[in-house]
């Protein structure tokens, strides 16, 4: 087992990882930027090292500084969390070359799955359904138009190296497709350092269903059921739940088997997520595999009783899986709300500043993963996630009621947050019925404007 782990991240996930390490008896090193000097991970870790100025490129993405910190602190593992360097194969290689275990899959697997075109190709060869589209990077507008003739509109243009809901454009005609192609190529090159884009059929009103994978270094792979992440804004998840109201035992078995097959094809070890879109007719398609722990992992923990971060650390340390597929059963219902420092009534504008009043929810079935505290200054440099409010109940309806009262209790002032929006969603009959698609939020917001 590791004796000391450096947490190469910030915010709630850094806190989450430090907590898991403490419970495993592993010492921790937090890294921080100058903007995070007084942050909770810095307070909770055994040691803390400043790795640079606030801008991410100078601190949380600064590989030489982070590796130096790891060497100075003499750690034997690095946990990358999510975002930042978590899917950076080059970083994983550098860690390994310094004899520090990167807590994640191999650099080779990360590189393969980090390219959505290559990932789709591998899945197709492994017999996993994929969305019809171009099988290679689209270089010219003629290529794009030819594919459009074949798969027909609507079409989505995507960056091969895209992530976080960025780098995608939906098109309904040739003119839009040609202009989207060019903008996406330029944006992808600027944001991801790889200008490759591809196109695929845009599914209308799908659900986003993803499977949690856990795999050891010896080829044993299991899944921990699904998460339904259909409630999104601009392709970014806002509410997640497990199980999914749209998945029954039979579909779970089928999708779960294919998710495990996908992970096998990728030679996967560590925790990971196989993402699918499920269409109105019950057909589902692979969209991508995320080679890291996900923001929404707690909902799976709540219904399986498995601590995913601890398992991730244990398999990285070379332990074999402690459970078999048949040992896993989903019990009850869990839902997570992402509480972001954004103003939903003003186009989701970021809302940095100091938190002066904080009242956190608690009680039966409530879990709050957060790094905020009263007096905390929200820096403007990072993503806007302040907290993940996770609830569990016996049934979906029970979980919804717990969430409603937890949202009522939650006060973060004077910052604008997504709490009021969540309160509205949780009292919407359509959401209660679970009859939702990825367009839900847009419709919901439009309705609000119309009223
Ligand atoms: P990212 O890597 O940026 O998260 P994904 O490929 O995982 O991008 O897609 C994110 C979201 O974008 C999906 O959950 C879905 O809502 C939407 N999306 C992606 N591809 C399609 C598609 N072909 N049809 C419809 N929606 C899509």
JSON list of N, CA, C and O and ligand atoms in Angstrom, two decimals, residues 116 131 156 158 162-168 200-204 206 208 229-230 232 235-237 275-277 287-288 290 292 438, ligand 1:
[
{"chain": "A", "resi": 116, "resn": "UNK", "atom": "N", "xyz": [-11.52, 10.37, -29.13]},
{"chain": "A", "resi": 116, "resn": "UNK", "atom": "CA", "xyz": [-12.86, 9.79, -29.27]},
{"chain": "A", "resi": 116, "resn": "UNK", "atom": "C", "xyz": [-13.02, 9.01, -30.58]},
{"chain": "A", "resi": 116, "resn": "UNK", "atom": "O", "xyz": [-13.82, 8.08, -30.65]},
{"chain": "A", "resi": 131, "resn": "UNK", "atom": "N", "xyz": [-22.59, 5.36, -32.42]},
{"chain": "A", "resi": 131, "resn": "UNK", "atom": "CA", "xyz": [-23.49, 6.23, -33.20]},
{"chain": "A", "resi": 131, "resn": "UNK", "atom": "C", "xyz": [-22.93, 6.36, -34.61]},
{"chain": "A", "resi": 131, "resn": "UNK", "atom": "O", "xyz": [-21.73, 6.59, -34.78]},
{"chain": "A", "resi": 156, "resn": "UNK", "atom": "N", "xyz": [-23.96, 16.18, -35.23]},
{"chain": "A", "resi": 156, "resn": "UNK", "atom": "CA", "xyz": [-23.15, 16.89, -34.22]},
{"chain": "A", "resi": 156, "resn": "UNK", "atom": "C", "xyz": [-21.68, 16.80, -34.63]},
{"chain": "A", "resi": 156, "resn": "UNK", "atom": "O", "xyz": [-21.22, 15.74, -35.05]},
{"chain": "A", "resi": 158, "resn": "UNK", "atom": "N", "xyz": [-17.91, 17.09, -33.36]},
{"chain": "A", "resi": 158, "resn": "UNK", "atom": "CA", "xyz": [-17.25, 16.95, -32.06]},
{"chain": "A", "resi": 158, "resn": "UNK", "atom": "C", "xyz": [-15.74, 16.95, -32.21]},
{"chain": "A", "resi": 158, "resn": "UNK", "atom": "O", "xyz": [-15.21, 16.42, -33.19]},
{"chain": "A", "resi": 162, "resn": "UNK", "atom": "N", "xyz": [-12.11, 16.35, -27.23]},
{"chain": "A", "resi": 162, "resn": "UNK", "atom": "CA", "xyz": [-12.99, 17.21, -26.42]},
{"chain": "A", "resi": 162, "resn": "UNK", "atom": "C", "xyz": [-13.32, 16.62, -25.07]},
{"chain": "A", "resi": 162, "resn": "UNK", "atom": "O", "xyz": [-13.14, 15.43, -24.81]},
{"chain": "A", "resi": 163, "resn": "UNK", "atom": "N", "xyz": [-13.80, 17.47, -24.20]},
{"chain": "A", "resi": 163, "resn": "UNK", "atom": "CA", "xyz": [-14.22, 17.04, -22.87]},
{"chain": "A", "resi": 163, "resn": "UNK", "atom": "C", "xyz": [-14.95, 18.16, -22.17]},
{"chain": "A", "resi": 163, "resn": "UNK", "atom": "O", "xyz": [-14.93, 19.30, -22.64]},
{"chain": "A", "resi": 164, "resn": "UNK", "atom": "N", "xyz": [-15.64, 17.80, -21.08]},
{"chain": "A", "resi": 164, "resn": "UNK", "atom": "CA", "xyz": [-16.33, 18.81, -20.29]},
{"chain": "A", "resi": 164, "resn": "UNK", "atom": "C", "xyz": [-17.45, 19.49, -21.06]},
{"chain": "A", "resi": 164, "resn": "UNK", "atom": "O", "xyz": [-17.80, 20.63, -20.75]},
{"chain": "A", "resi": 165, "resn": "UNK", "atom": "N", "xyz": [-18.00, 18.77, -22.05]},
{"chain": "A", "resi": 165, "resn": "UNK", "atom": "CA", "xyz": [-19.13, 19.34, -22.80]},
{"chain": "A", "resi": 165, "resn": "UNK", "atom": "C", "xyz": [-18.70, 20.42, -23.78]},
{"chain": "A", "resi": 165, "resn": "UNK", "atom": "O", "xyz": [-19.54, 21.05, -24.43]},
{"chain": "A", "resi": 166, "resn": "UNK", "atom": "N", "xyz": [-17.40, 20.62, -23.93]},
{"chain": "A", "resi": 166, "resn": "UNK", "atom": "CA", "xyz": [-16.94, 21.68, -24.84]},
{"chain": "A", "resi": 166, "resn": "UNK", "atom": "C", "xyz": [-16.53, 21.08, -26.19]},
{"chain": "A", "resi": 166, "resn": "UNK", "atom": "O", "xyz": [-16.21, 19.91, -26.29]},
{"chain": "A", "resi": 167, "resn": "UNK", "atom": "N", "xyz": [-16.52, 21.94, -27.20]},
{"chain": "A", "resi": 167, "resn": "UNK", "atom": "CA", "xyz": [-16.03, 21.51, -28.51]},
{"chain": "A", "resi": 167, "resn": "UNK", "atom": "C", "xyz": [-17.06, 20.75, -29.33]},
{"chain": "A", "resi": 167, "resn": "UNK", "atom": "O", "xyz": [-16.70, 19.93, -30.16]},
{"chain": "A", "resi": 168, "resn": "UNK", "atom": "N", "xyz": [-18.36, 20.98, -29.06]},
{"chain": "A", "resi": 168, "resn": "UNK", "atom": "CA", "xyz": [-19.41, 20.28, -29.82]},
{"chain": "A", "resi": 168, "resn": "UNK", "atom": "C", "xyz": [-20.37, 21.29, -30.45]},
{"chain": "A", "resi": 168, "resn": "UNK", "atom": "O", "xyz": [-20.65, 22.32, -29.85]},
{"chain": "A", "resi": 200, "resn": "UNK", "atom": "N", "xyz": [-21.08, 12.93, -36.12]},
{"chain": "A", "resi": 200, "resn": "UNK", "atom": "CA", "xyz": [-21.95, 11.76, -35.95]},
{"chain": "A", "resi": 200, "resn": "UNK", "atom": "C", "xyz": [-23.40, 12.23, -35.93]},
{"chain": "A", "resi": 200, "resn": "UNK", "atom": "O", "xyz": [-23.69, 13.43, -35.79]},
{"chain": "A", "resi": 201, "resn": "UNK", "atom": "N", "xyz": [-24.28, 11.30, -36.05]},
{"chain": "A", "resi": 201, "resn": "UNK", "atom": "CA", "xyz": [-25.71, 11.60, -36.01]},
{"chain": "A", "resi": 201, "resn": "UNK", "atom": "C", "xyz": [-26.03, 12.20, -34.64]},
{"chain": "A", "resi": 201, "resn": "UNK", "atom": "O", "xyz": [-25.55, 11.71, -33.62]},
{"chain": "A", "resi": 202, "resn": "UNK", "atom": "N", "xyz": [-26.81, 13.28, -34.65]},
{"chain": "A", "resi": 202, "resn": "UNK", "atom": "CA", "xyz": [-27.24, 13.88, -33.39]},
{"chain": "A", "resi": 202, "resn": "UNK", "atom": "C", "xyz": [-28.54, 13.20, -32.98]},
{"chain": "A", "resi": 202, "resn": "UNK", "atom": "O", "xyz": [-29.54, 13.29, -33.69]},
{"chain": "A", "resi": 203, "resn": "UNK", "atom": "N", "xyz": [-28.49, 12.49, -31.86]},
{"chain": "A", "resi": 203, "resn": "UNK", "atom": "CA", "xyz": [-29.71, 11.79, -31.41]},
{"chain": "A", "resi": 203, "resn": "UNK", "atom": "C", "xyz": [-30.64, 12.80, -30.75]},
{"chain": "A", "resi": 203, "resn": "UNK", "atom": "O", "xyz": [-30.20, 13.61, -29.95]},
{"chain": "A", "resi": 204, "resn": "UNK", "atom": "N", "xyz": [-31.92, 12.70, -31.09]},
{"chain": "A", "resi": 204, "resn": "UNK", "atom": "CA", "xyz": [-32.84, 13.66, -30.50]},
{"chain": "A", "resi": 204, "resn": "UNK", "atom": "C", "xyz": [-33.48, 13.08, -29.25]},
{"chain": "A", "resi": 204, "resn": "UNK", "atom": "O", "xyz": [-33.92, 11.95, -29.24]},
{"chain": "A", "resi": 206, "resn": "UNK", "atom": "N", "xyz": [-32.20, 12.04, -26.30]},
{"chain": "A", "resi": 206, "resn": "UNK", "atom": "CA", "xyz": [-31.68, 10.82, -25.68]},
{"chain": "A", "resi": 206, "resn": "UNK", "atom": "C", "xyz": [-31.54, 10.99, -24.16]},
{"chain": "A", "resi": 206, "resn": "UNK", "atom": "O", "xyz": [-31.72, 12.10, -23.64]},
{"chain": "A", "resi": 208, "resn": "UNK", "atom": "N", "xyz": [-28.61, 10.24, -21.10]},
{"chain": "A", "resi": 208, "resn": "UNK", "atom": "CA", "xyz": [-27.19, 9.91, -20.91]},
{"chain": "A", "resi": 208, "resn": "UNK", "atom": "C", "xyz": [-27.11, 8.88, -19.78]},
{"chain": "A", "resi": 208, "resn": "UNK", "atom": "O", "xyz": [-27.46, 9.17, -18.64]},
{"chain": "A", "resi": 229, "resn": "UNK", "atom": "N", "xyz": [-27.34, 10.62, -16.15]},
{"chain": "A", "resi": 229, "resn": "UNK", "atom": "CA", "xyz": [-26.86, 12.02, -16.11]},
{"chain": "A", "resi": 229, "resn": "UNK", "atom": "C", "xyz": [-27.53, 12.82, -17.22]},
{"chain": "A", "resi": 229, "resn": "UNK", "atom": "O", "xyz": [-26.89, 13.60, -17.93]},
{"chain": "A", "resi": 230, "resn": "UNK", "atom": "N", "xyz": [-28.82, 12.59, -17.38]},
{"chain": "A", "resi": 230, "resn": "UNK", "atom": "CA", "xyz": [-29.56, 13.19, -18.48]},
{"chain": "A", "resi": 230, "resn": "UNK", "atom": "C", "xyz": [-29.78, 14.68, -18.27]},
{"chain": "A", "resi": 230, "resn": "UNK", "atom": "O", "xyz": [-29.89, 15.44, -19.23]},
{"chain": "A", "resi": 232, "resn": "UNK", "atom": "N", "xyz": [-28.73, 17.97, -18.06]},
{"chain": "A", "resi": 232, "resn": "UNK", "atom": "CA", "xyz": [-27.51, 18.69, -18.41]},
{"chain": "A", "resi": 232, "resn": "UNK", "atom": "C", "xyz": [-27.87, 20.07, -18.92]},
{"chain": "A", "resi": 232, "resn": "UNK", "atom": "O", "xyz": [-28.94, 20.30, -19.43]},
{"chain": "A", "resi": 235, "resn": "UNK", "atom": "N", "xyz": [-24.54, 20.44, -22.49]},
{"chain": "A", "resi": 235, "resn": "UNK", "atom": "CA", "xyz": [-23.79, 19.18, -22.46]},
{"chain": "A", "resi": 235, "resn": "UNK", "atom": "C", "xyz": [-22.99, 18.99, -21.17]},
{"chain": "A", "resi": 235, "resn": "UNK", "atom": "O", "xyz": [-22.09, 18.18, -21.12]},
{"chain": "A", "resi": 236, "resn": "UNK", "atom": "N", "xyz": [-23.29, 19.80, -20.15]},
{"chain": "A", "resi": 236, "resn": "UNK", "atom": "CA", "xyz": [-22.62, 19.60, -18.86]},
{"chain": "A", "resi": 236, "resn": "UNK", "atom": "C", "xyz": [-23.64, 19.14, -17.83]},
{"chain": "A", "resi": 236, "resn": "UNK", "atom": "O", "xyz": [-24.72, 19.71, -17.72]},
{"chain": "A", "resi": 237, "resn": "UNK", "atom": "N", "xyz": [-23.24, 18.11, -17.08]},
{"chain": "A", "resi": 237, "resn": "UNK", "atom": "CA", "xyz": [-24.19, 17.49, -16.16]},
{"chain": "A", "resi": 237, "resn": "UNK", "atom": "C", "xyz": [-24.53, 18.42, -14.99]},
{"chain": "A", "resi": 237, "resn": "UNK", "atom": "O", "xyz": [-23.66, 19.12, -14.49]},
{"chain": "A", "resi": 275, "resn": "UNK", "atom": "N", "xyz": [-19.60, 5.66, -21.16]},
{"chain": "A", "resi": 275, "resn": "UNK", "atom": "CA", "xyz": [-20.80, 6.49, -21.35]},
{"chain": "A", "resi": 275, "resn": "UNK", "atom": "C", "xyz": [-21.57, 6.06, -22.60]},
{"chain": "A", "resi": 275, "resn": "UNK", "atom": "O", "xyz": [-20.98, 5.81, -23.65]},
{"chain": "A", "resi": 276, "resn": "UNK", "atom": "N", "xyz": [-22.89, 6.01, -22.44]},
{"chain": "A", "resi": 276, "resn": "UNK", "atom": "CA", "xyz": [-23.77, 5.65, -23.54]},
{"chain": "A", "resi": 276, "resn": "UNK", "atom": "C", "xyz": [-24.87, 6.71, -23.68]},
{"chain": "A", "resi": 276, "resn": "UNK", "atom": "O", "xyz": [-25.22, 7.37, -22.71]},
{"chain": "A", "resi": 277, "resn": "UNK", "atom": "N", "xyz": [-25.41, 6.82, -24.87]},
{"chain": "A", "resi": 277, "resn": "UNK", "atom": "CA", "xyz": [-26.68, 7.54, -25.04]},
{"chain": "A", "resi": 277, "resn": "UNK", "atom": "C", "xyz": [-27.75, 6.49, -25.31]},
{"chain": "A", "resi": 277, "resn": "UNK", "atom": "O", "xyz": [-27.51, 5.55, -26.08]},
{"chain": "A", "resi": 287, "resn": "UNK", "atom": "N", "xyz": [-20.63, 6.46, -26.35]},
{"chain": "A", "resi": 287, "resn": "UNK", "atom": "CA", "xyz": [-20.11, 7.75, -26.82]},
{"chain": "A", "resi": 287, "resn": "UNK", "atom": "C", "xyz": [-18.66, 7.97, -26.41]},
{"chain": "A", "resi": 287, "resn": "UNK", "atom": "O", "xyz": [-17.87, 8.46, -27.19]},
{"chain": "A", "resi": 288, "resn": "UNK", "atom": "N", "xyz": [-18.30, 7.62, -25.18]},
{"chain": "A", "resi": 288, "resn": "UNK", "atom": "CA", "xyz": [-16.88, 7.77, -24.82]},
{"chain": "A", "resi": 288, "resn": "UNK", "atom": "C", "xyz": [-16.61, 7.04, -23.52]},
{"chain": "A", "resi": 288, "resn": "UNK", "atom": "O", "xyz": [-17.53, 6.64, -22.80]},
{"chain": "A", "resi": 290, "resn": "UNK", "atom": "N", "xyz": [-14.46, 7.63, -19.97]},
{"chain": "A", "resi": 290, "resn": "UNK", "atom": "CA", "xyz": [-13.68, 8.55, -19.15]},
{"chain": "A", "resi": 290, "resn": "UNK", "atom": "C", "xyz": [-12.74, 7.76, -18.26]},
{"chain": "A", "resi": 290, "resn": "UNK", "atom": "O", "xyz": [-13.16, 6.89, -17.51]},
{"chain": "A", "resi": 292, "resn": "UNK", "atom": "N", "xyz": [-10.99, 8.22, -15.53]},
{"chain": "A", "resi": 292, "resn": "UNK", "atom": "CA", "xyz": [-10.72, 8.87, -14.25]},
{"chain": "A", "resi": 292, "resn": "UNK", "atom": "C", "xyz": [-11.92, 8.68, -13.34]},
{"chain": "A", "resi": 292, "resn": "UNK", "atom": "O", "xyz": [-12.95, 8.18, -13.78]},
{"chain": "A", "resi": 438, "resn": "UNK", "atom": "N", "xyz": [-31.99, 14.86, -22.61]},
{"chain": "A", "resi": 438, "resn": "UNK", "atom": "CA", "xyz": [-30.91, 15.84, -22.42]},
{"chain": "A", "resi": 438, "resn": "UNK", "atom": "C", "xyz": [-31.35, 17.27, -22.75]},
{"chain": "A", "resi": 438, "resn": "UNK", "atom": "O", "xyz": [-30.64, 18.21, -22.46]},
{"chain": "B", "resi": 1, "resn": "LIG", "atom": "P1", "xyz": [-17.67, 15.37, -23.27]},
{"chain": "B", "resi": 1, "resn": "LIG", "atom": "O1", "xyz": [-16.47, 14.50, -23.44]},
{"chain": "B", "resi": 1, "resn": "LIG", "atom": "O2", "xyz": [-17.40, 16.81, -23.59]},
{"chain": "B", "resi": 1, "resn": "LIG", "atom": "O3", "xyz": [-18.38, 15.18, -21.96]},
{"chain": "B", "resi": 1, "resn": "LIG", "atom": "P2", "xyz": [-19.55, 13.57, -24.58]},
{"chain": "B", "resi": 1, "resn": "LIG", "atom": "O4", "xyz": [-19.21, 12.93, -25.87]},
{"chain": "B", "resi": 1, "resn": "LIG", "atom": "O5", "xyz": [-19.44, 12.74, -23.35]},
{"chain": "B", "resi": 1, "resn": "LIG", "atom": "O6", "xyz": [-18.69, 14.91, -24.42]},
{"chain": "B", "resi": 1, "resn": "LIG", "atom": "O7", "xyz": [-21.01, 14.15, -24.67]},
{"chain": "B", "resi": 1, "resn": "LIG", "atom": "C1", "xyz": [-21.56, 15.00, -23.67]},
{"chain": "B", "resi": 1, "resn": "LIG", "atom": "C2", "xyz": [-23.03, 15.20, -23.91]},
{"chain": "B", "resi": 1, "resn": "LIG", "atom": "O8", "xyz": [-23.27, 15.76, -25.20]},
{"chain": "B", "resi": 1, "resn": "LIG", "atom": "C3", "xyz": [-23.86, 13.93, -23.90]},
{"chain": "B", "resi": 1, "resn": "LIG", "atom": "O9", "xyz": [-24.21, 13.52, -22.61]},
{"chain": "B", "resi": 1, "resn": "LIG", "atom": "C4", "xyz": [-25.07, 14.34, -24.72]},
{"chain": "B", "resi": 1, "resn": "LIG", "atom": "O10", "xyz": [-25.96, 15.11, -23.96]},
{"chain": "B", "resi": 1, "resn": "LIG", "atom": "C5", "xyz": [-24.45, 15.23, -25.78]},
{"chain": "B", "resi": 1, "resn": "LIG", "atom": "N1", "xyz": [-24.13, 14.45, -26.98]},
{"chain": "B", "resi": 1, "resn": "LIG", "atom": "C6", "xyz": [-22.91, 13.97, -27.35]},
{"chain": "B", "resi": 1, "resn": "LIG", "atom": "N2", "xyz": [-22.99, 13.29, -28.51]},
{"chain": "B", "resi": 1, "resn": "LIG", "atom": "C7", "xyz": [-24.29, 13.33, -28.89]},
{"chain": "B", "resi": 1, "resn": "LIG", "atom": "C8", "xyz": [-25.03, 12.79, -30.01]},
{"chain": "B", "resi": 1, "resn": "LIG", "atom": "N3", "xyz": [-24.45, 12.11, -30.98]},
{"chain": "B", "resi": 1, "resn": "LIG", "atom": "N4", "xyz": [-26.37, 13.01, -30.03]},
{"chain": "B", "resi": 1, "resn": "LIG", "atom": "C9", "xyz": [-27.00, 13.71, -29.06]},
{"chain": "B", "resi": 1, "resn": "LIG", "atom": "N5", "xyz": [-26.35, 14.24, -28.00]},
{"chain": "B", "resi": 1, "resn": "LIG", "atom": "C10", "xyz": [-25.02, 14.05, -27.91]}
]
